Coordinates of C-alpha atoms in Angstrom, one line a residue:
X1 CA 116.4 83.2 105.4
X2 CA 113.6 81.0 106.5
X3 CA 110.1 82.5 107.5
X4 CA 111.5 81.2 111.5
X5 CA 114.5 83.2 111.3
X6 CA 113.0 86.1 109.5
X7 CA 110.2 86.6 112.3
X8 CA 113.1 85.8 115.0
X9 CA 115.1 88.7 113.6
X10 CA 112.0 90.9 113.5
X11 CA 110.9 90.3 116.9
X12 CA 114.3 90.4 118.6
X13 CA 114.3 94.4 117.7
X14 CA 112.3 95.0 120.3
X15 CA 111.8 92.4 122.5
X16 CA 108.8 89.9 123.0
X17 CA 106.9 92.4 125.7
X18 CA 106.0 95.0 122.9
X19 CA 104.9 92.3 120.4
X20 CA 102.5 90.8 122.9
X21 CA 100.9 94.4 123.9
X22 CA 100.7 95.7 120.3
X23 CA 98.8 92.5 119.7
X24 CA 96.7 92.6 122.5
X25 CA 95.9 96.6 122.0
X26 CA 94.1 96.0 118.7
X27 CA 91.5 93.4 120.2
X28 CA 89.1 95.8 121.5
X29 CA 88.5 97.3 117.8
X30 CA 88.0 93.5 116.7
X31 CA 85.5 92.8 119.4
X32 CA 83.6 96.2 119.7
X33 CA 82.2 96.0 116.2
X34 CA 80.5 92.3 116.3
X35 CA 79.5 92.8 120.1
X36 CA 77.5 95.9 119.3
X37 CA 76.0 94.1 116.3
X38 CA 75.0 91.3 118.7
X39 CA 74.1 93.2 121.8
X40 CA 71.9 96.0 120.1
X41 CA 70.3 93.1 117.7
X42 CA 69.7 91.1 120.8
X43 CA 68.0 94.3 123.0
X44 CA 66.0 95.6 119.9
X45 CA 65.0 92.5 118.0
X46 CA 66.4 94.0 114.8
X47 CA 69.3 93.3 112.7
X48 CA 68.7 96.4 111.0
X49 CA 69.3 98.3 114.5
X50 CA 72.1 96.0 115.2
X51 CA 73.8 96.6 112.0
X52 CA 73.3 100.3 112.0
X53 CA 75.0 100.6 115.3
X54 CA 77.8 98.5 114.4
X55 CA 78.2 100.5 111.4
X56 CA 78.1 103.7 113.0
X57 CA 81.0 102.7 115.2
X58 CA 82.7 101.6 112.1
X59 CA 82.2 104.4 110.1
X60 CA 82.9 107.0 112.7
X61 CA 86.6 104.8 113.2
X62 CA 86.9 105.3 109.8
X63 CA 86.6 108.9 110.1
X64 CA 88.2 109.6 113.5
X65 CA 91.5 107.2 112.4
X66 CA 93.0 109.1 109.8
X67 CA 92.8 112.3 111.6
X68 CA 94.6 110.8 114.4
X69 CA 96.8 109.2 111.9
X70 CA 97.9 113.0 110.5
X71 CA 97.8 114.2 114.3
X72 CA 100.7 111.3 115.3
X73 CA 102.7 112.3 111.9
X74 CA 102.7 116.0 113.3
X75 CA 102.9 115.8 117.3
X76 CA 103.9 112.1 117.7
X77 CA 102.0 108.5 118.3
X78 CA 102.1 108.6 122.3
X79 CA 99.9 111.6 122.9
X80 CA 97.3 110.9 120.3
X81 CA 96.9 107.2 121.1
X82 CA 96.5 108.3 124.9
X83 CA 93.6 110.4 124.3
X84 CA 92.0 107.7 121.9
X85 CA 92.3 105.1 124.5
X86 CA 90.7 107.1 127.4
X87 CA 87.9 108.5 125.5
X88 CA 87.3 105.3 123.5
X89 CA 87.2 103.0 126.6
X90 CA 84.7 105.6 128.0
X91 CA 82.3 105.3 124.8
X92 CA 82.3 101.5 124.4
X93 CA 81.2 101.5 128.3
X94 CA 78.5 103.9 127.8
X95 CA 77.4 101.9 124.7
X96 CA 77.0 98.8 127.1
X97 CA 74.8 100.8 129.9
X98 CA 72.6 102.1 127.6
X99 CA 71.9 98.9 125.5
X100 CA 71.1 97.4 129.2
X101 CA 68.6 100.0 129.9
X102 CA 67.0 99.7 126.6
X103 CA 63.7 98.6 126.6
X104 CA 61.2 97.3 124.0
X105 CA 59.4 100.1 122.3
X106 CA 62.3 102.3 122.9
X107 CA 63.4 104.7 120.0
X108 CA 66.9 102.9 119.2
X109 CA 68.8 105.9 117.4
X110 CA 70.7 106.8 120.3
X111 CA 72.5 103.7 120.3
X112 CA 74.2 104.4 117.1
X113 CA 74.7 107.8 118.0
X114 CA 76.5 106.8 121.3
X115 CA 78.4 103.7 119.2
X116 CA 79.7 106.5 116.9
X117 CA 81.4 108.5 119.5
X118 CA 83.0 105.6 121.3
X119 CA 84.2 104.2 117.5
X120 CA 85.6 107.6 116.6
X121 CA 88.4 107.5 119.6
X122 CA 88.8 103.2 119.6
X123 CA 92.6 103.7 118.2
X124 CA 93.4 101.7 115.3
X125 CA 96.8 99.9 117.0
X126 CA 97.7 97.4 114.4
X127 CA 98.4 100.8 111.5
X128 CA 100.2 102.4 114.3
X129 CA 102.4 99.3 115.0
X130 CA 103.2 99.1 111.3
X131 CA 104.5 102.8 111.0
X132 CA 106.9 102.1 114.2
X133 CA 108.4 99.1 112.4
X134 CA 110.4 101.3 109.8
X135 CA 112.1 103.6 112.4
X136 CA 112.8 100.5 114.8
X137 CA 114.7 98.7 111.8
X138 CA 116.4 102.0 111.2
X139 CA 117.5 102.5 114.9
X140 CA 118.7 98.8 115.1
X141 CA 120.9 99.5 111.5
X142 CA 119.2 96.4 109.8
X143 CA 119.9 96.6 106.4
X144 CA 117.6 93.7 105.4
X145 CA 114.8 94.6 103.5
X146 CA 113.1 91.3 104.5
X147 CA 113.3 92.7 108.2
X148 CA 110.6 94.9 106.8
X149 CA 109.0 92.5 104.8
X150 CA 108.7 90.1 107.6
X151 CA 107.4 92.9 109.7
X152 CA 104.3 93.7 107.4
X153 CA 103.5 90.0 106.9
X154 CA 103.6 89.8 110.6
X155 CA 101.4 92.8 111.2
X156 CA 98.8 91.4 108.8
X157 CA 98.6 87.7 110.2
X158 CA 98.6 89.8 113.5
X159 CA 95.3 91.9 112.4
X160 CA 93.5 88.6 111.3
X161 CA 94.4 86.8 114.4
X162 CA 92.8 89.6 116.4
X163 CA 89.8 89.4 114.1
X164 CA 90.0 85.4 115.2
X165 CA 90.1 86.0 118.8
X166 CA 88.1 89.0 119.0
X167 CA 85.1 87.4 117.8
X168 CA 85.9 84.5 119.4
X169 CA 85.9 86.0 123.0
X170 CA 82.8 87.9 121.8
X171 CA 80.9 84.6 121.2
X172 CA 82.2 83.2 124.1
X173 CA 81.6 86.0 126.5
X174 CA 78.0 85.9 124.7
X175 CA 77.5 82.4 125.7
X176 CA 78.2 82.5 129.0
X177 CA 76.8 85.8 129.9
X178 CA 75.4 88.0 127.2
X179 CA 76.4 90.4 124.5
X180 CA 76.6 93.3 126.7
X181 CA 79.1 92.0 128.7
X182 CA 81.6 91.5 125.5
X183 CA 81.2 95.7 125.2
X184 CA 82.2 95.9 128.9
X185 CA 85.3 93.4 128.0
X186 CA 86.5 95.6 125.1
X187 CA 86.3 98.6 127.0
X188 CA 88.4 97.2 129.7
X189 CA 90.7 95.8 127.2
X190 CA 91.2 99.2 125.4
X191 CA 91.7 100.8 128.9
X192 CA 94.6 98.3 129.6
X193 CA 96.4 97.6 126.8
X194 CA 95.5 100.6 124.2
X195 CA 97.1 103.0 127.0
X196 CA 100.1 100.4 127.5
X197 CA 100.7 100.8 123.7
X198 CA 100.5 104.3 123.9
X199 CA 103.3 104.7 126.5
X200 CA 105.6 102.0 125.1
X201 CA 109.1 103.5 124.6
X202 CA 109.1 102.5 121.1
X203 CA 106.3 105.2 120.5
X204 CA 109.2 108.0 120.9
X205 CA 110.7 106.8 118.0
X206 CA 107.8 108.5 116.2
X207 CA 108.1 111.9 117.8
X208 CA 106.8 114.9 116.8
X209 CA 108.0 117.0 113.9
X210 CA 110.2 120.1 114.4
X211 CA 109.0 121.8 111.8
X212 CA 106.5 122.5 108.7
X213 CA 109.3 120.3 106.6
X214 CA 109.0 119.1 103.1
X215 CA 108.6 115.8 104.1
X216 CA 105.1 116.7 106.0
X217 CA 104.3 118.8 102.8
X218 CA 104.9 115.7 101.1
X219 CA 101.8 114.9 98.4
X220 CA 99.7 111.9 100.7
X221 CA 96.7 111.6 98.3
X222 CA 98.2 109.9 95.1
X223 CA 96.1 107.9 92.3
X224 CA 98.0 104.9 93.9
X225 CA 96.7 105.2 97.5
X226 CA 93.6 106.0 96.1
X227 CA 93.5 102.5 94.4
X228 CA 94.7 100.9 97.3
X229 CA 92.1 102.4 100.0
X230 CA 89.1 101.4 97.4
X231 CA 90.3 97.9 97.4
X232 CA 90.8 97.9 101.3
X233 CA 87.0 99.6 101.0
X234 CA 85.6 96.0 99.3
X235 CA 87.4 93.8 101.8
X236 CA 86.0 95.9 104.3
X237 CA 82.4 95.5 102.5
X238 CA 83.3 91.5 103.2
X239 CA 83.7 91.7 106.5
X240 CA 80.5 93.5 107.6
X241 CA 78.6 91.2 105.5
X242 CA 79.7 88.4 106.5
X243 CA 79.5 89.0 109.9
X244 CA 75.9 90.1 109.4
X245 CA 75.1 87.1 107.3
X246 CA 76.8 84.7 109.9
X247 CA 74.7 86.2 112.7
X248 CA 71.6 85.4 110.7
X249 CA 72.5 82.2 109.7
X250 CA 73.7 81.0 113.4
X251 CA 70.1 82.9 114.8
X252 CA 68.0 80.8 112.4
X253 CA 69.6 77.7 113.2
X254 CA 69.1 78.5 117.3
X255 CA 72.8 79.0 117.6
X256 CA 73.1 83.1 118.0
X257 CA 75.9 83.0 120.5
X258 CA 78.1 81.1 118.0
X259 CA 78.1 84.0 115.5
X260 CA 81.4 85.4 116.7
X261 CA 82.7 82.2 117.0
X262 CA 82.1 81.1 113.7
X263 CA 83.0 84.5 111.7
X264 CA 86.4 83.9 113.7
X265 CA 86.9 80.9 111.2
X266 CA 87.4 83.5 108.7
X267 CA 90.7 84.6 110.0
X268 CA 92.1 81.2 110.9
X269 CA 93.1 80.7 107.4
X270 CA 94.0 84.4 106.7
X271 CA 96.6 84.2 109.7
X272 CA 98.2 81.0 108.3
X273 CA 98.7 82.7 105.0
X274 CA 99.6 86.1 106.3
X275 CA 102.2 84.5 107.9
X276 CA 103.7 82.5 104.9
X277 CA 103.6 85.4 102.4
X278 CA 107.3 86.5 103.9
X279 CA 108.2 83.0 101.7
X280 CA 107.3 84.8 98.3
X281 CA 110.1 85.8 96.4
X282 CA 110.9 89.2 95.5
X283 CA 110.4 88.3 91.6
X284 CA 106.9 87.6 92.5
X285 CA 105.5 91.3 92.2
X286 CA 103.3 93.3 94.2
X287 CA 101.1 94.0 91.6
X288 CA 100.7 90.4 90.2
X289 CA 100.1 89.1 93.9
X290 CA 97.5 91.6 94.5
X291 CA 95.6 90.8 90.9
X292 CA 95.8 87.1 92.0
X293 CA 95.1 87.4 95.8
X294 CA 91.7 89.7 94.8
X295 CA 90.7 87.3 92.2
X296 CA 91.0 84.5 95.1
X297 CA 88.6 86.3 97.1
X298 CA 86.0 86.3 94.2
X299 CA 86.5 82.6 93.6
X300 CA 86.3 81.7 97.4
X301 CA 83.6 84.1 98.3
X302 CA 81.2 82.7 95.9
X303 CA 80.0 79.4 97.8
X304 CA 78.7 81.8 100.3
X305 CA 75.7 81.8 98.2
X306 CA 75.0 78.3 98.7
X307 CA 75.6 77.9 102.3
X308 CA 72.4 76.4 104.3
X309 CA 74.1 75.3 107.4
X310 CA 76.6 76.6 109.8
X311 CA 79.1 73.5 109.0
X312 CA 79.0 74.2 105.3
X313 CA 79.6 77.8 106.2
X314 CA 82.6 76.7 108.4
X315 CA 84.1 75.2 105.5
X316 CA 83.8 78.2 103.2
X317 CA 85.0 80.8 105.8
X318 CA 87.9 78.8 106.2
X319 CA 88.8 78.6 102.9
X320 CA 87.8 82.2 102.2
X321 CA 90.5 83.5 105.0
X322 CA 93.6 82.3 102.7
X323 CA 93.0 84.9 100.2
X324 CA 92.5 87.8 102.8
X325 CA 95.6 88.3 104.8
X326 CA 97.7 88.2 101.7
X327 CA 95.6 91.1 99.9
X328 CA 95.8 92.9 102.7
X329 CA 99.4 92.9 103.3
X330 CA 100.1 93.7 99.8
X331 CA 97.9 96.9 100.1
X332 CA 100.0 98.1 103.0
X333 CA 103.1 96.9 101.8
X334 CA 102.8 98.9 98.6
X335 CA 101.2 102.0 100.5
X336 CA 104.4 101.8 102.7
X337 CA 106.9 101.9 99.8
X338 CA 105.1 104.6 98.1
X339 CA 104.0 107.2 100.7
X340 CA 106.8 109.5 102.1
X341 CA 108.1 108.3 105.3
X342 CA 106.4 111.5 107.4
X343 CA 103.0 110.6 105.9
X344 CA 103.0 107.1 107.1
X345 CA 100.8 107.4 109.7
X346 CA 97.9 109.4 107.5
X347 CA 98.3 106.8 105.1
X348 CA 98.0 103.8 106.7
X349 CA 94.8 104.9 108.8
X350 CA 93.0 106.0 105.4
X351 CA 93.7 102.8 104.3
X352 CA 92.3 101.3 107.8
X353 CA 89.5 103.9 107.5
X354 CA 88.4 102.7 104.3
X355 CA 88.0 99.6 105.2
X356 CA 86.1 100.8 108.4
X357 CA 83.7 102.4 106.0
X358 CA 83.4 99.1 104.0
X359 CA 82.5 97.5 107.0
X360 CA 79.8 99.7 107.5
X361 CA 78.4 99.8 104.3
X362 CA 78.5 95.8 104.1
X363 CA 76.9 95.7 107.7
X364 CA 74.2 97.9 107.2
X365 CA 73.4 96.6 103.3
X366 CA 73.7 93.2 104.6
X367 CA 71.3 94.0 107.4
X368 CA 68.6 95.3 105.4
X369 CA 68.7 92.6 102.8
X370 CA 68.9 90.0 105.6
X371 CA 65.7 91.2 107.1
X372 CA 64.1 90.8 103.7
X373 CA 65.2 87.6 102.8
X374 CA 67.6 86.2 105.1
X375 CA 71.6 85.0 105.1
X376 CA 71.7 84.3 101.4
X377 CA 71.1 87.9 100.2
X378 CA 73.5 89.3 103.1
X379 CA 76.3 87.2 101.5
X380 CA 75.8 88.5 98.3
X381 CA 77.0 91.5 99.4
X382 CA 80.3 89.2 100.4
X383 CA 80.8 88.4 97.0
X384 CA 79.9 92.2 95.6
X385 CA 82.7 93.2 97.9
X386 CA 85.1 90.8 96.5
X387 CA 84.5 91.5 92.7
X388 CA 84.9 95.3 93.6
X389 CA 88.5 94.5 95.1
X390 CA 89.1 92.2 92.2
X391 CA 88.7 94.8 89.6
X392 CA 90.3 97.3 90.9
X393 CA 93.3 95.5 91.6
X394 CA 93.0 94.4 87.8
X395 CA 92.2 98.0 86.3
X396 CA 94.5 99.8 88.9
X397 CA 97.5 97.9 88.4
X398 CA 99.2 99.9 85.7
X399 CA 98.7 103.2 88.5
X400 CA 100.4 100.9 91.2
X401 CA 103.4 100.2 88.5
X402 CA 104.1 103.9 87.9
X403 CA 104.3 105.2 91.1
X404 CA 107.7 105.6 92.6
X405 CA 109.0 104.1 95.8
X406 CA 109.3 107.0 98.5
X407 CA 112.7 106.1 98.7
X408 CA 116.0 107.1 97.8
X409 CA 116.4 104.6 94.7
X410 CA 115.1 106.4 91.6
X411 CA 112.0 105.9 90.1
X412 CA 111.3 102.2 91.0
X413 CA 107.4 100.9 91.1
X414 CA 106.2 98.5 93.8
X415 CA 107.4 95.9 91.4
X416 CA 111.2 96.3 91.4
X417 CA 113.3 94.8 93.5
X418 CA 116.7 96.7 94.8
X419 CA 116.5 97.8 98.4
X420 CA 113.8 100.3 99.1
X421 CA 115.0 101.8 102.3
X422 CA 113.8 105.5 102.9
X423 CA 116.4 108.1 104.4
X424 CA 117.7 107.4 107.5
X425 CA 117.3 110.4 109.8
X426 CA 113.3 110.9 111.0
X427 CA 112.4 114.4 112.5
X428 CA 111.4 113.7 116.2
X429 CA 111.1 115.7 119.3
X430 CA 114.6 116.6 119.8
X431 CA 114.3 115.7 123.6
X432 CA 113.5 112.3 122.6
X433 CA 115.9 109.3 123.6
X434 CA 118.1 108.3 121.3
X435 CA 117.0 104.9 119.6
X436 CA 119.2 102.7 121.3
X437 CA 117.8 103.5 124.0
X438 CA 114.4 103.2 123.3
X439 CA 115.1 99.9 121.9
X440 CA 116.7 98.9 125.2
X441 CA 114.1 100.1 127.4
X442 CA 111.6 98.1 125.3
X443 CA 113.5 95.0 125.7

């Protein structure tokens, strides 16, 4: 099956409307962090203040996401995502209002505090979409394991595409209007598409659990999940520090409004590489993939220490993106294959949360170093994050190989090739429509 056929088969399960809504629903998170960084840095004149605000938003999201993921495993995605979308919208709007009213000399600590409140409720739409594909696939009685491979490749590419479009929108809005306006647009998109994703019929396929079953009591935190989460932390550190370093270099070049556009270049190569991951053969094991992809992160990040112009930075960011999506797709795929089906929401949001935590740490540390020495010290944090991810992939590979799949096949690790289909029954709200009714409505 060609990649085009794989994706065509995948999208036929839900129809194009769901795919579009799920993609647009993740744009606000991609916009909010860099919009907060630019808006607060501009209003206060301090990169540290901007980095702290963006970091607070990311940390709060990292804390709130696993809580929301765990709740969605128990009560279903719909009520959790609805509350997140409404409160997150109000939080981003409040941050925009306070940033506009900030004057020189005012204390800026209130801005990170409000950013944290809003960030705690911005939903991780991409992770929730990943969780939906398994029951969607089962409900359609698809027996081809390549459908799930295509699902995770697409979701990884979609995440990266959102982090191309999100910063690009921020950059465009900042150039035409101002960075605060970008926060307002992010809030509006979250209110519209976050809510739409929450009430989409496919959300009923991930319904509430009827009992505290063994599946819900299954072990969530395993050595494998810890390794994967720490790898995502390293990748998040790269994101945060690249954003900060790019902002510093663009500002020094007299083009602060281009920060979002240049940071978006990181995702261009990442989207292309992510979509191509589905072409990799099953014989190319996941542990080997993870080791090689993270090694690529290190090699491609090192040139950041030499850039001294926006054009040089653009070329390096395009190349670096080629290793990011394949790495993230691999970590999420291994997590999906080794996590009990009824704990997937919590597991996926834990990976997203550690990515956000890494973003916060990278943005804050890079901001401090940038205040002291400019963009090059900020980019050393990027290289450090890539090195951390690489070391963990190489040292933790044995743990990942020994972790059995959460499936009916006996004791295969993530590198095994037999079909990993999980048990067909998914405990859900007995009042929910049947899977065929849900997919018919969503189409």
